[in-house]
Every structure is written in structure tokens, then in C-alpha cells.
XYZ file of C-alpha atoms in Angstrom:
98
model
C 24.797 7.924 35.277
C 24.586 11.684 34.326
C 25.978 12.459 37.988
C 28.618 9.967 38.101
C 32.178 11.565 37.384
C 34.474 8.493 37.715
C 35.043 6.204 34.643
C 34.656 3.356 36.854
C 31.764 4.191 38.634
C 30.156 4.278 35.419
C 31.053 1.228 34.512
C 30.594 -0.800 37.937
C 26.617 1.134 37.899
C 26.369 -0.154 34.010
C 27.531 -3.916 35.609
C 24.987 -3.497 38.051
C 22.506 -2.391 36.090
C 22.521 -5.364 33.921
C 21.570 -7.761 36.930
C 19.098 -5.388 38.256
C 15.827 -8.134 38.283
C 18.451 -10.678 40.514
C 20.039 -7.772 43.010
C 23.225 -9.752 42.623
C 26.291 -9.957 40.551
C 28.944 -12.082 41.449
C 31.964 -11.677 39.094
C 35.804 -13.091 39.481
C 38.584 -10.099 40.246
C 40.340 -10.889 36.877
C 36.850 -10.466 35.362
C 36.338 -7.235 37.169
C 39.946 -6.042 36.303
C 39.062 -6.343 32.797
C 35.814 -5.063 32.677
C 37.312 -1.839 34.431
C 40.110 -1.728 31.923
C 42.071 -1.908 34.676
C 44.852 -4.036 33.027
C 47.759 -4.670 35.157
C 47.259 -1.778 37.604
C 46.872 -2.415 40.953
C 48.055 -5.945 41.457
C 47.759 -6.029 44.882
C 43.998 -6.594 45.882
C 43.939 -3.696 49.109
C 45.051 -1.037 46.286
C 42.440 -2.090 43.857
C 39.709 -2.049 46.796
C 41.085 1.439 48.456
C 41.440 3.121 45.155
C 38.886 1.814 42.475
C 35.955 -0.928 44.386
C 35.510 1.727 47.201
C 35.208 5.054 45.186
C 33.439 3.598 42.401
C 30.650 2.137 45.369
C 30.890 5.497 47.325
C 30.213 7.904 44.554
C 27.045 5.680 42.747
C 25.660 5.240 46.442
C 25.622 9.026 46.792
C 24.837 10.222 43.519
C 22.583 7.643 41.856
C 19.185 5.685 43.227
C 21.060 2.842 42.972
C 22.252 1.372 46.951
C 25.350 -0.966 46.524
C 27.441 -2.912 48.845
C 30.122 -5.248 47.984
C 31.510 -8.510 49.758
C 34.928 -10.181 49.008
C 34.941 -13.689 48.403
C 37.665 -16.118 49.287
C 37.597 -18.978 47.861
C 41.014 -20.068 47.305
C 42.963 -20.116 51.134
C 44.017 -16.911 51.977
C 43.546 -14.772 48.585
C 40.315 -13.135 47.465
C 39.152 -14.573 44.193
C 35.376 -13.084 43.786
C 33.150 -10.335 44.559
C 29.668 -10.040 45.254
C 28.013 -6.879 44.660
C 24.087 -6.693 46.329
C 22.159 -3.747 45.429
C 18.656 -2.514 44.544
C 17.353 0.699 43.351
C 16.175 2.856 46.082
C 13.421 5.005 44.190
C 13.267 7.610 42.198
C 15.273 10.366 42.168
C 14.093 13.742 42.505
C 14.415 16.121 39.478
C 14.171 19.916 39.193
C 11.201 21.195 37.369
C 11.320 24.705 35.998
């Protein structure tokens, strides 16, 4: 978590993290929204995705051991109503010794 700079890429790795043993967390949007303290901001799903789901998943897959992909549920027509987040922990990472 050290490396991560983004408030909510420390808190999507800390979601993860919880589920670690299972590899999956599957958690509704308004859930997510909240968790993220994300309030009313970006009420339209392809803002929320661009600016906070993508980063957040971007910056722990290159800074952290963690490797996590996400998948958009639809469950209700059209809309998106869950998402699935799959991820493991790659290794160890490596750590300068002086």
C-alpha cells in the first residue's frame, strides 16, 4: 500500500485484500460508491469507470503484487448493477537491501 498514491486505490487494494483466500469480491456499485466515499460524484457509470475503477486497478496492478481485473455485471436490462473484481497476489515483491 506504501506505493499506492491514490485514495482509492488504497481503498479498492484494502477491499481486495479482505477476500484474498476466495480471489473474488463481488460488490453492488452503490456499495462500491460508498465504500470509496464517492457520494454523489460521478453518477453516470462510464465517468465512475474512466476516472476512479480504472486508475484505482491500473496503479495497484503496477505498483503492488497484487494482479486485479474487474468485470461489470448487468443484471438489471441495460444498466450495470455489480462488479466483480478477480485477483491474486503475484509474489513477492522485491525490496532494496542496503
Amino acid at each position: 500500500v506504501k506505493g499506492l498514491k491514490s485514495g482509492h486505490s488504497i481503498r479498492l487494494y484494502e477491499l481486495c485484500r479482505q477476500y484474498m483466500g476466495s480471489g473474488i469480491r463481488v460488490i453492488s456499485i452503490e456499495d462500491f460508491r460508498f465504500t470509496m466515499g464517492l457520494g454523489t460524484k460521478y453518477p453516470d457509470f462510464r465517468d465512475l469507470n474512466k476516472r476512479v475503477i480504472q486508475l484505482a486497478v491500473d496503479e495497484i496492478n503496477k505498483k503492488t503484487t497484487m494482479k486485479l481485473k474487474v468485470n461489470r455485471i448487468k443484471k438489471n436490462g441495460r444498466s450495470y448493477t455489480h462488479l466483480d473484481f478477480i485477483f491474486s497476489d503475484d509474489g513477492q515483491m522485491n525490496l532494496a537491501i542496503e
